[in-house]
Coordinates of C-alpha atoms in Angstrom, one line a residue:
M81 CA 190.2 4.9 168.4
L82 CA 193.9 5.6 168.9
K83 CA 194.8 2.0 168.3
T84 CA 193.1 1.8 165.0
M85 CA 194.5 5.1 163.9
R86 CA 198.1 3.8 164.4
K87 CA 197.6 1.5 161.5
K88 CA 198.4 3.0 158.1
E89 CA 195.3 1.8 156.3
N90 CA 193.0 2.8 159.1
V91 CA 194.6 6.3 159.2
K92 CA 193.7 6.6 155.6
R93 CA 190.2 5.5 156.1
I94 CA 189.5 7.8 159.0
M95 CA 191.0 10.7 157.1
W96 CA 188.8 10.0 154.1
A97 CA 185.8 9.5 156.2
T98 CA 186.4 12.9 157.8
V99 CA 187.0 14.7 154.5
I100 CA 184.0 12.9 152.9
L101 CA 184.1 13.2 149.1
I102 CA 186.7 15.9 148.6
V103 CA 189.3 14.1 146.6
P104 CA 192.3 16.3 145.8
A105 CA 193.1 16.8 142.1
F106 CA 196.9 16.4 142.6
V107 CA 197.3 12.9 141.3
L108 CA 194.9 13.5 138.4
F109 CA 196.7 16.7 137.4
Y110 CA 200.3 15.5 137.6
G111 CA 199.6 12.0 136.3
W112 CA 201.2 8.7 137.2
S113 CA 204.7 9.7 136.1
S114 CA 205.0 12.4 138.7
L115 CA 204.3 9.9 141.5
T116 CA 206.8 7.3 140.2
G117 CA 209.6 9.9 140.0
R118 CA 210.1 9.7 136.2
H119 CA 210.4 13.5 136.1
E120 CA 210.1 16.5 138.3
V121 CA 207.1 18.8 138.2
T122 CA 206.9 22.4 139.3
L123 CA 203.8 23.3 141.2
P124 CA 201.6 25.1 138.6
Y125 CA 199.4 28.2 139.0
A126 CA 195.6 28.1 138.8
A127 CA 195.5 31.4 136.8
K128 CA 197.4 34.6 136.2
V129 CA 195.9 38.1 136.3
D130 CA 198.2 40.7 134.7
G131 CA 201.1 38.4 135.5
V132 CA 200.2 37.9 139.1
E133 CA 199.5 34.2 140.0
I134 CA 196.5 32.7 141.7
S135 CA 198.1 29.7 143.4
L136 CA 197.0 26.1 143.0
D137 CA 196.6 25.8 146.8
E138 CA 194.2 28.8 146.8
F139 CA 192.2 27.2 144.0
Q140 CA 192.1 23.8 145.7
Q141 CA 191.0 25.2 149.0
R142 CA 188.2 27.2 147.4
Y143 CA 187.1 24.2 145.3
A144 CA 187.1 22.0 148.4
D145 CA 185.0 24.6 150.3
T146 CA 182.6 24.8 147.4
L147 CA 182.3 21.0 147.2
K148 CA 181.4 20.9 150.9
E149 CA 178.6 23.5 150.4
F150 CA 177.2 21.6 147.4
Q151 CA 177.3 18.3 149.2
S152 CA 175.7 19.8 152.3
H153 CA 172.9 21.3 150.2
Y154 CA 172.2 18.6 147.6
K155 CA 173.2 15.5 149.7
Q156 CA 173.0 12.3 147.6
E157 CA 171.8 14.2 144.5
F158 CA 175.2 15.9 144.2
T159 CA 177.2 13.7 141.7
E160 CA 180.2 14.0 139.5
E161 CA 177.8 14.3 136.5
M162 CA 176.4 17.4 138.1
I163 CA 180.0 18.8 138.5
K164 CA 180.4 18.4 134.8
Q165 CA 177.0 19.8 133.9
I166 CA 177.5 23.0 135.9
Q167 CA 181.2 23.2 135.1
L168 CA 182.1 23.7 138.7
P169 CA 185.9 23.9 138.4
E170 CA 185.5 26.7 135.8
K171 CA 183.0 28.5 138.0
V172 CA 185.3 28.3 141.1
L173 CA 188.3 29.6 139.2
D174 CA 186.3 32.4 137.6
Q175 CA 185.1 33.3 141.1
L176 CA 188.7 33.5 142.3
I177 CA 189.6 35.7 139.3
D178 CA 186.6 37.9 139.9
D179 CA 187.6 38.2 143.6
Y180 CA 191.1 39.3 142.5
V181 CA 190.0 41.9 140.0
T182 CA 187.3 43.3 142.2
L183 CA 189.5 43.6 145.3
R184 CA 192.2 45.3 143.2
E185 CA 189.6 47.7 141.9
A186 CA 188.3 48.3 145.5
K187 CA 191.8 49.2 146.5
R188 CA 192.1 51.7 143.7
M189 CA 188.7 53.2 144.8
G190 CA 190.0 53.5 148.4
I191 CA 187.5 50.9 149.8
K192 CA 189.0 49.0 152.7
V193 CA 188.2 47.3 156.0
D194 CA 190.2 48.2 159.1
D195 CA 190.9 45.8 162.0
T196 CA 188.2 47.5 164.2
E197 CA 185.5 47.0 161.6
L198 CA 186.6 43.4 161.1
M199 CA 186.5 42.6 164.8
M200 CA 183.1 44.2 165.1
F201 CA 181.7 41.8 162.4
I202 CA 183.2 38.8 164.2
T203 CA 182.3 39.7 167.8
S204 CA 178.7 40.6 166.9
N205 CA 178.1 37.4 164.9
Q206 CA 175.4 35.4 166.8
A207 CA 177.2 32.2 166.0
F208 CA 180.1 33.3 168.3
A209 CA 178.1 35.5 170.7
P210 CA 175.2 33.6 172.2
G211 CA 173.3 35.9 174.5
G212 CA 175.1 38.9 172.9
R213 CA 178.5 38.2 174.4
F214 CA 181.5 37.1 172.3
D215 CA 182.8 33.6 173.2
R216 CA 186.3 33.2 172.0
Q217 CA 186.4 29.5 172.7
L218 CA 183.2 29.0 170.6
Y219 CA 184.9 31.0 167.8
Y220 CA 188.0 28.8 167.8
E221 CA 185.8 25.6 167.9
W222 CA 183.9 26.9 164.9
L223 CA 187.1 27.5 163.0
N224 CA 188.5 24.1 163.9
Q225 CA 185.4 22.3 162.6
R226 CA 186.0 24.0 159.2
G227 CA 189.7 23.5 159.1
K228 CA 190.5 27.2 159.2
T229 CA 192.9 29.3 161.2
P230 CA 191.8 32.7 162.5
A231 CA 194.1 34.4 159.9
M232 CA 192.5 32.4 157.1
F233 CA 189.0 33.2 158.1
E234 CA 189.6 36.8 158.9
A235 CA 191.2 37.3 155.5
E236 CA 188.1 35.7 153.9
L237 CA 185.8 37.9 155.9
R238 CA 187.7 41.0 155.1
R239 CA 187.4 40.2 151.4
E240 CA 183.7 39.5 151.9
I241 CA 183.0 42.9 153.6
I242 CA 184.9 44.7 150.8
H243 CA 182.7 42.9 148.2
R244 CA 179.6 43.9 150.1
K245 CA 180.7 47.5 150.1
L246 CA 181.4 47.4 146.4
L247 CA 178.0 45.6 145.8
F248 CA 176.2 48.4 147.7
L249 CA 178.0 51.2 145.8
I250 CA 177.2 49.7 142.4
Q251 CA 173.7 48.4 143.0
D252 CA 172.5 51.5 144.8
F253 CA 172.1 53.2 141.4
V254 CA 169.9 50.4 140.0
K255 CA 166.1 51.2 140.0
V256 CA 163.1 49.7 138.4
S257 CA 160.0 51.6 137.3
D258 CA 156.4 50.7 137.8
A259 CA 156.1 50.1 134.1
E260 CA 158.9 47.6 134.2
V261 CA 157.4 45.8 137.2
R262 CA 154.0 45.6 135.4
D263 CA 155.7 44.2 132.3
A264 CA 157.5 41.6 134.3
F265 CA 154.2 40.6 135.9
R266 CA 152.5 40.5 132.5
K267 CA 155.2 38.3 131.0
Q268 CA 154.5 35.8 133.8
Y269 CA 150.7 35.8 133.7
E270 CA 149.2 37.3 130.6
Q271 CA 147.8 34.7 128.2
I272 CA 148.4 35.4 124.5
R273 CA 146.9 33.7 121.5
V274 CA 148.2 34.3 118.0
A275 CA 147.6 33.2 114.4
F276 CA 150.8 32.8 112.4
L277 CA 152.5 31.7 109.2
H278 CA 155.6 29.7 109.5
F279 CA 158.1 29.1 106.7
T280 CA 160.8 26.5 107.3
P281 CA 163.5 25.1 105.0
A282 CA 162.1 21.6 105.6
E283 CA 159.1 22.5 103.5
F284 CA 161.2 23.3 100.5
M285 CA 163.8 20.5 100.7
R286 CA 164.2 19.0 97.1
P287 CA 167.4 16.8 97.2
E288 CA 166.4 15.2 93.9
T289 CA 166.9 18.5 92.1
I290 CA 170.6 18.8 93.0
T291 CA 172.7 17.9 89.9
E292 CA 175.8 15.8 89.8
S293 CA 177.7 18.7 88.2
A294 CA 176.7 21.1 91.1
M295 CA 177.8 18.5 93.7
S296 CA 181.1 17.8 92.0
T297 CA 181.9 21.5 91.7
Y298 CA 181.0 22.1 95.3
Y299 CA 183.3 19.2 96.4
D300 CA 186.3 20.6 94.3
Q301 CA 185.8 24.0 96.0
H302 CA 185.2 22.8 99.5
K303 CA 186.9 19.4 99.8
V304 CA 189.1 20.6 102.8
E305 CA 185.9 21.2 104.8
F306 CA 185.1 17.4 104.6
T307 CA 188.5 16.4 106.1
I308 CA 188.1 13.3 108.3
P309 CA 190.1 13.9 111.5
P310 CA 192.5 11.3 112.9
Q311 CA 190.7 8.1 114.2
Y312 CA 191.8 6.1 117.1
R313 CA 191.0 2.6 118.5
A314 CA 192.0 1.9 122.0
I315 CA 191.5 -0.8 124.6
Y316 CA 191.2 0.0 128.3
L317 CA 190.7 -1.7 131.7
T318 CA 188.5 -0.1 134.3
I319 CA 189.3 -0.1 138.1
S320 CA 186.0 0.6 139.8
P321 CA 185.8 1.9 143.4
E322 CA 182.2 0.5 143.6
E323 CA 183.3 -3.0 142.8
L324 CA 186.3 -2.8 145.1
A325 CA 184.2 -1.4 147.9
K326 CA 182.1 -4.6 147.9
T327 CA 185.2 -6.6 148.9
I328 CA 186.2 -4.3 151.8
Q329 CA 185.2 -5.3 155.3
V330 CA 184.9 -2.2 157.6
P331 CA 185.6 -2.9 161.3
D332 CA 182.9 -2.0 163.8
T333 CA 185.4 0.3 165.6
E334 CA 185.7 2.5 162.5
I335 CA 182.0 2.6 162.0
Q336 CA 181.6 3.8 165.6
Q337 CA 184.4 6.4 165.2
Y338 CA 182.8 7.8 162.0
Y339 CA 179.4 7.9 163.7
E340 CA 180.8 9.8 166.7
L341 CA 182.6 12.3 164.4
H342 CA 179.6 12.9 162.2
Q343 CA 176.5 12.7 164.4
S344 CA 175.3 16.0 163.0
E345 CA 174.8 14.3 159.6
Y346 CA 172.3 12.0 161.2
A347 CA 170.3 14.6 163.1
I348 CA 166.6 14.8 162.1
P349 CA 165.3 18.2 163.1
E350 CA 161.9 18.8 164.8
Q351 CA 159.1 18.8 162.2
V352 CA 155.5 19.8 162.1
R353 CA 152.8 18.9 159.6
A354 CA 150.1 21.6 159.1
R355 CA 147.4 22.9 156.9
H356 CA 146.7 26.5 156.4
I357 CA 144.3 29.0 155.0
I358 CA 145.6 32.2 153.5
I359 CA 143.9 35.3 152.3
A360 CA 146.6 37.0 150.2
V361 CA 147.1 40.7 150.6
S362 CA 150.2 42.8 150.0
E363 CA 152.2 44.4 152.9
N364 CA 151.4 47.8 151.2
A365 CA 147.7 47.1 150.8
T366 CA 145.2 49.9 151.3
P367 CA 143.1 49.9 154.5
Q368 CA 140.1 48.8 152.4
Q369 CA 142.0 45.9 151.0
N370 CA 143.2 44.9 154.5
Q371 CA 139.7 45.1 155.8
Q372 CA 138.3 42.9 153.1
A373 CA 141.1 40.3 153.7
Q374 CA 140.4 40.3 157.4
M375 CA 136.7 39.8 156.8
K376 CA 137.5 36.7 154.6
I377 CA 139.9 35.2 157.1
N378 CA 137.5 35.8 160.0
Q379 CA 134.8 34.0 157.9
A380 CA 137.1 31.0 157.4
L381 CA 138.0 30.8 161.1
T382 CA 134.3 31.1 162.1
R383 CA 133.5 28.1 159.8
V384 CA 136.3 26.0 161.2
R385 CA 135.4 26.9 164.8
A386 CA 131.8 25.9 164.0
G387 CA 133.0 22.4 163.2
E388 CA 133.5 22.4 159.4
D389 CA 136.4 20.4 158.1
F390 CA 139.5 22.5 157.8
A391 CA 140.6 21.0 154.5
K392 CA 137.2 21.7 153.0
V393 CA 137.2 25.3 154.0
A394 CA 140.8 25.6 152.7
Q395 CA 139.7 24.2 149.3
E396 CA 136.9 26.8 149.1
M397 CA 138.6 29.9 150.5
S398 CA 142.4 29.7 150.6
E399 CA 144.2 31.8 148.1
D400 CA 147.4 29.9 147.2
G401 CA 148.4 26.7 145.4
T402 CA 147.9 24.5 148.4
A403 CA 144.1 25.1 148.4
K404 CA 143.4 22.2 146.0
N405 CA 145.0 19.9 148.6
G406 CA 143.1 21.3 151.5
G407 CA 145.9 23.7 152.5
D408 CA 148.2 20.7 153.2
L409 CA 151.8 21.8 153.7
G410 CA 153.2 18.4 154.6
F411 CA 156.0 18.1 157.2
F412 CA 158.5 21.0 157.4
S413 CA 161.4 21.9 159.7
R414 CA 162.4 25.2 161.1
G415 CA 164.0 27.5 158.6
E416 CA 161.8 26.4 155.7
M417 CA 158.9 28.8 156.1
D418 CA 158.3 32.5 156.9
A419 CA 159.6 33.1 160.4
T420 CA 156.2 34.3 161.8
F421 CA 154.4 31.4 160.1
E422 CA 156.9 29.0 161.6
Q423 CA 156.6 30.4 165.1
V424 CA 152.8 29.9 165.1
A425 CA 153.0 26.4 163.5
F426 CA 155.5 25.1 166.0
S427 CA 153.8 26.6 169.0
T428 CA 150.3 25.4 168.2
P429 CA 149.4 22.0 169.8
V430 CA 148.6 19.0 167.6
G431 CA 144.9 19.0 166.5
K432 CA 144.4 22.7 167.3
V433 CA 143.7 25.7 165.1
S434 CA 145.7 28.9 165.6
E435 CA 144.3 32.4 165.9
I436 CA 144.5 34.7 162.9
F437 CA 148.0 36.0 162.2
R438 CA 149.6 38.2 159.6
T439 CA 152.7 37.5 157.4
R440 CA 154.1 39.5 154.5
F441 CA 152.0 37.3 152.2
G442 CA 148.6 37.9 153.9
Y443 CA 146.4 36.6 156.7
H444 CA 146.6 33.0 157.9
I445 CA 145.1 30.4 160.1
V446 CA 146.9 27.1 160.7
K447 CA 145.8 23.7 161.9
V448 CA 148.6 21.5 163.2
E449 CA 148.1 17.8 162.4
A450 CA 151.2 16.1 163.6
K451 CA 154.6 16.8 165.1
K452 CA 157.9 14.9 165.1
E453 CA 160.5 15.5 167.8
G454 CA 164.0 16.1 166.7
R455 CA 166.4 13.2 167.1
I456 CA 169.7 11.7 166.1
K457 CA 169.4 8.4 164.2
P458 CA 170.9 5.6 166.4
L459 CA 174.0 3.8 165.1
S460 CA 172.0 0.7 164.5
E461 CA 169.9 2.5 162.0
V462 CA 172.7 4.1 160.0
K463 CA 175.4 1.4 160.4
P464 CA 175.0 -0.1 156.9
E465 CA 175.1 3.4 155.3
I466 CA 178.3 4.3 157.2
S467 CA 180.0 1.0 156.4
K468 CA 179.2 1.5 152.7
K469 CA 180.5 5.1 152.8
I470 CA 183.8 4.2 154.5
A471 CA 184.3 1.2 152.2
E472 CA 183.7 3.5 149.2
L473 CA 186.1 6.2 150.5
T474 CA 188.8 3.6 151.2
A475 CA 188.3 2.2 147.7
E476 CA 188.8 5.7 146.3
I477 CA 192.4 5.6 147.7
K478 CA 193.0 2.0 146.8
I479 CA 192.1 2.2 143.1
Q480 CA 194.8 4.8 142.7
E481 CA 197.4 2.5 144.3
I482 CA 196.2 -0.4 142.0
A483 CA 196.4 1.9 138.9
D484 CA 199.9 2.9 139.9
E485 CA 201.0 -0.7 140.3
I486 CA 199.6 -1.7 136.9
L487 CA 201.3 1.2 135.2
R488 CA 204.6 0.4 136.8
E489 CA 204.3 -3.2 135.6
S490 CA 203.4 -2.0 132.1
I491 CA 206.9 -0.8 131.6
Q492 CA 208.1 -4.4 131.7
T493 CA 204.9 -5.9 130.2
P494 CA 203.5 -3.4 127.7
N495 CA 200.5 -5.6 126.9
L496 CA 197.2 -4.4 128.5
V497 CA 195.4 -7.7 127.7
E498 CA 198.0 -9.7 129.8
L499 CA 197.8 -7.1 132.6
S500 CA 194.0 -7.3 132.5
T501 CA 194.2 -11.1 132.9
K502 CA 196.7 -10.9 135.8
Y503 CA 194.8 -8.3 137.7
K504 CA 191.3 -9.6 136.8
Y505 CA 190.0 -6.4 135.3
P506 CA 188.0 -6.9 132.0
I507 CA 189.3 -5.2 128.8
K508 CA 187.0 -3.1 126.7
D509 CA 187.5 -1.9 123.1
T510 CA 186.4 1.6 122.0
G511 CA 186.3 0.8 118.3
F512 CA 187.3 3.7 116.1
Y513 CA 186.4 7.3 117.2
S514 CA 187.6 10.8 116.3
T515 CA 186.0 13.1 118.9
N516 CA 185.7 13.5 122.7
D517 CA 182.6 11.4 122.5
I518 CA 184.2 8.0 123.3
P519 CA 182.1 4.9 122.4
G520 CA 181.0 3.3 125.7
L521 CA 182.3 6.2 127.8
G522 CA 180.5 9.3 126.5
N523 CA 182.1 12.8 126.4
N524 CA 185.5 12.5 127.9
P525 CA 188.1 15.1 126.8
E526 CA 190.8 13.8 129.1
F527 CA 190.5 10.3 127.7
F528 CA 190.8 11.7 124.2
K529 CA 193.8 13.9 125.0
A530 CA 195.6 11.0 126.7
V531 CA 195.2 8.7 123.7
E532 CA 196.0 11.5 121.2
K533 CA 199.5 11.7 122.7
L534 CA 200.2 8.0 122.5
T535 CA 202.1 6.0 119.8
V536 CA 200.5 2.7 118.7
N537 CA 200.7 0.2 121.6
G538 CA 201.6 2.9 124.1
I539 CA 200.0 2.7 127.5
T540 CA 198.9 5.6 129.6
G541 CA 196.7 6.5 132.6
P542 CA 195.1 6.6 134.9
V543 CA 192.2 8.7 133.4
K544 CA 189.2 9.3 135.5
V545 CA 185.8 8.1 134.2
D546 CA 183.0 9.0 136.6
K547 CA 184.4 7.5 139.9
S548 CA 186.6 4.9 138.2
L549 CA 190.1 5.0 136.8
V550 CA 191.0 3.6 133.4
I551 CA 194.3 2.4 132.0
I552 CA 194.5 2.8 128.2
Q553 CA 196.5 1.3 125.3
L554 CA 196.3 2.7 121.8
K555 CA 195.9 -0.2 119.3
E556 CA 195.3 1.5 116.0
K557 CA 195.4 5.0 114.5
K558 CA 194.1 6.3 111.2
E559 CA 195.7 9.6 110.0
A560 CA 193.5 12.5 109.0
R561 CA 192.5 12.4 105.3
I562 CA 190.3 14.1 102.8
P563 CA 187.6 11.7 101.7
A564 CA 186.9 10.8 98.1
Y565 CA 183.9 12.5 96.4
S566 CA 181.9 9.2 96.5
E567 CA 182.2 9.1 100.3
V568 CA 180.6 12.5 100.8
K569 CA 178.4 12.8 97.8
D570 CA 175.2 12.2 99.8
K571 CA 176.2 14.8 102.4
I572 CA 176.9 17.4 99.8
R573 CA 173.5 16.7 98.2
M574 CA 171.8 17.4 101.5
Q575 CA 173.9 20.5 102.2
L576 CA 173.1 22.1 98.8
A577 CA 169.4 21.1 99.1
F578 CA 169.2 22.7 102.5
S579 CA 170.9 25.9 101.3
N580 CA 168.4 26.1 98.4
A581 CA 165.5 25.3 100.7
A582 CA 166.5 28.1 103.2
Q583 CA 166.7 30.5 100.3
A584 CA 163.2 29.4 99.0
A585 CA 161.7 29.7 102.5
G586 CA 163.1 33.2 102.8
L587 CA 161.7 34.3 99.4
K588 CA 158.2 32.9 100.2
A589 CA 158.3 34.5 103.7
K590 CA 159.3 37.8 102.1
E591 CA 156.4 37.5 99.6
A592 CA 154.0 37.0 102.4
S593 CA 155.4 40.0 104.3
E594 CA 154.9 42.2 101.2
L595 CA 151.2 41.1 100.9
V596 CA 150.7 41.9 104.6
Q597 CA 152.2 45.4 104.0
Q598 CA 149.7 45.8 101.1
G599 CA 146.9 45.4 103.6
L600 CA 145.9 41.8 103.2
D601 CA 144.8 39.9 106.3
L602 CA 146.9 37.0 107.4
S603 CA 144.2 34.5 106.5
A604 CA 144.0 36.0 102.9
V605 CA 147.8 35.8 102.6
A606 CA 147.8 32.1 103.6
K607 CA 145.0 31.4 101.0
Q608 CA 146.7 33.3 98.2
L609 CA 150.1 31.6 98.8
G610 CA 148.6 28.1 99.5
V611 CA 150.1 27.8 102.9
S612 CA 148.5 26.9 106.2
L613 CA 147.5 29.5 108.8
K614 CA 148.2 28.1 112.3
V615 CA 146.6 29.2 115.6
S616 CA 148.4 28.8 118.9
Q617 CA 147.1 27.7 122.2
P618 CA 147.2 30.5 124.8
F619 CA 150.7 31.0 126.2
T620 CA 152.6 33.4 128.5
F621 CA 155.8 35.0 127.5
F622 CA 157.8 33.1 130.1
D623 CA 156.2 29.7 129.4
Y624 CA 156.9 30.1 125.7
I625 CA 160.7 30.8 126.1
K626 CA 161.2 28.0 128.6
N627 CA 161.6 25.8 125.6
E628 CA 165.3 25.9 124.6
N629 CA 164.3 25.7 120.9
A630 CA 161.8 28.5 121.2
C631 CA 162.1 31.6 119.0
R632 CA 162.5 34.4 121.5
E633 CA 161.8 37.1 118.9
F634 CA 158.4 35.4 118.3
A635 CA 157.5 35.7 122.0
A636 CA 158.8 39.3 122.3
T637 CA 156.9 40.4 119.2
A638 CA 153.6 38.7 120.4
F639 CA 154.1 40.3 123.9
L640 CA 154.5 43.9 122.5
L641 CA 151.8 43.8 119.7
P642 CA 148.3 44.8 120.7
P643 CA 145.4 42.5 119.7
G644 CA 144.4 42.7 116.1
K645 CA 147.8 43.8 114.9
T646 CA 150.1 41.8 112.5
S647 CA 153.9 41.7 112.8
G648 CA 156.5 42.1 110.2
L649 CA 158.8 39.3 109.1
I650 CA 160.4 37.5 112.1
E651 CA 163.6 35.5 111.6
D652 CA 164.1 32.4 113.7
V653 CA 167.8 32.0 114.2
E654 CA 169.6 29.0 115.7
P655 CA 171.3 30.5 118.8
N656 CA 174.5 28.5 118.7
T657 CA 175.3 28.6 114.9
G658 CA 173.4 31.7 113.8
S659 CA 171.8 29.7 110.9
I660 CA 168.2 30.4 109.8
R661 CA 165.7 27.9 111.1
G662 CA 162.7 29.6 109.6
Y663 CA 160.5 32.7 109.4
Y664 CA 157.3 33.8 111.1
I665 CA 154.6 36.4 110.6
L666 CA 152.1 36.6 113.4
K667 CA 148.8 38.3 114.3
V668 CA 147.8 38.7 117.9
L669 CA 144.2 37.4 118.2
D670 CA 143.6 38.2 121.9
K671 CA 145.3 38.8 125.2
S672 CA 143.8 37.9 128.6
G673 CA 145.2 41.0 130.4
I674 CA 146.1 40.6 134.1
D675 CA 144.2 40.3 137.3
E676 CA 144.7 43.7 138.9
A677 CA 144.0 42.4 142.4
Q678 CA 146.6 39.7 142.0
Y679 CA 149.0 42.3 140.5
L680 CA 148.6 44.5 143.6
A681 CA 149.0 41.5 145.9
E682 CA 152.2 40.4 144.2
K683 CA 153.6 43.7 143.1
D684 CA 156.1 44.0 145.9
Q685 CA 157.4 40.5 145.3
V686 CA 157.8 41.1 141.6
T687 CA 159.5 44.4 142.3
K688 CA 161.9 42.8 144.7
A689 CA 162.7 39.9 142.3
L690 CA 163.2 42.2 139.3
L691 CA 165.4 44.6 141.3
Q692 CA 167.5 41.8 142.6
M693 CA 167.9 40.5 139.0
R694 CA 168.9 44.0 137.7
Q695 CA 171.3 44.5 140.6
K696 CA 172.9 41.2 140.0
Q697 CA 173.2 42.0 136.3
A698 CA 174.6 45.4 137.0
Y699 CA 177.3 44.0 139.3
Q700 CA 178.2 41.3 136.8
D701 CA 178.4 43.9 134.0
W702 CA 180.8 45.9 136.1
I703 CA 182.9 42.8 136.8
N704 CA 183.0 41.9 133.1
T705 CA 184.1 45.5 132.3
I706 CA 187.1 45.4 134.7
R707 CA 187.9 41.8 133.6
K708 CA 188.2 43.0 130.0
R709 CA 190.8 45.5 131.1
A710 CA 192.9 42.7 132.7
K711 CA 195.1 40.1 131.0
I712 CA 193.7 36.8 132.3
Q713 CA 195.4 33.4 131.7
R714 CA 193.6 30.3 133.1
N715 CA 195.4 27.0 133.5
E716 CA 193.2 24.9 131.3
K717 CA 195.1 21.7 132.0
L718 CA 194.3 22.1 135.7
L719 CA 190.6 22.5 134.9
Q720 CA 190.5 19.4 132.7
S721 CA 192.1 17.4 135.5
Y722 CA 189.0 17.9 137.6
Y723 CA 186.8 16.2 135.1
G724 CA 188.7 12.9 134.4

């Protein structure tokens, strides 16, 4: 191992293999010119709060820690696309800002953690105190594995304890009433069926009625709104780590070293496959409810002990979603189930049925069908995977070196086509574009900004696209301009037609609403106005609003109205733009009500979930309030550098 680590390239490989996929944003942020010495760059800040800087180092450390957590949790599913979708850099920086403002507020409130309290938390942590006695060596090993010094960790822990105290103070005042719990349960389970009238602009669109005079006048008054922004056409070459990785031969010694360093990644925990039968009953159930549940589970156990097939009995008697599959839970590891359930499942021999036992969900019996012993995958099994990973990580470094080399050469040879031929990377042409949505590359603000700064034939880069780096040359630019009337005539026609249609839909909906107020039934209103009355399928409140285009006001009104009642006029507003999508008037035909036994069985869970949601919201509202009082400045260029 020491021999290979003496070689420069092998040192890089081992370093990257250890760090896994945490690639610092330094190069992406400062750009190629900072590496080639063309100008000096001062280390930037990540954010400022009332003039006090949150350092770049602090942000990068928090971001790296967060990446590790996501990679550990999501494994192969964690991709750069996910980072973009969840806007991870913004979330990490906002978390740092929240930490700063909350800790400052805690100090103002006199909330603190002294050294004695901090040490108590550390020395009583089971991870460092097996058998109840603090092991200092174990503590240091734990810190080393995570690349932290005691001072770093203890500062983080001190902040965490302060946050917990703040959280307790704020959330202690949050309560939920029985009525709120019942409403939450109803929203999840109560089936609602409605009849409704729906008026949309689409029904009233008449583009052919828009006159030439109206369109011309509109153009003269609004021509600036039709301005076509600057358009760019660029060519670019892509340096792909995936392609480069295919050419990299990884020595067996490095594969062995990586395997030894990361054996925990290849550990397969002990697993058990089981079926169960549950008779659901709340922890706060009455003695009578408990007695009834015990009678049912005893009946199930008696049938199984008498020789009936466990799966058949589960299908007929079990009271959860696994019943349809004969109670089959599949394979599971420790830590995935309720602790009591887990203890019984792992201690019951294969082929045997447990005695009756109680969890917070109800009464169970379990049949264990198979067990898999925990093991570490042998090197022979994971060797191809490790080789591929090291090659890819090595390629991550190498592509930056290649990009730097091409950019240096572009000073003497400012022709990307020639450079592409020399380095054997194909050239692609974007065609003309004017937004972040780059043809062939998708949404890429960094690419757009890089090209925007170029003069024609200028070369820049590297810009990150997924895992690849691209070098760009601007070939053509069209300046912003106001289009001629003939170019936007059709667009104006549709805009005016839609405006008229939205107004007509609103007038028709208002007419319908007035007829309802006069006492006409919804079916009579539909007949009189010559519109169709629609009847919905049964839906629950939560199921309805899952659709991102759903009208939440429609669902809220249906939920609150009693059967037989008709609503007033409901506006359907597009959430992002605030424009009217249409109008509803609805009548509730019937509601299923809720299963009282199910409500009692799940009431505690619903209460807990609702309380946690309210507490979380209360804490966030408090943070938002103190953030509003602070002057916050985020380094947007830094954030963009993490997307590439």
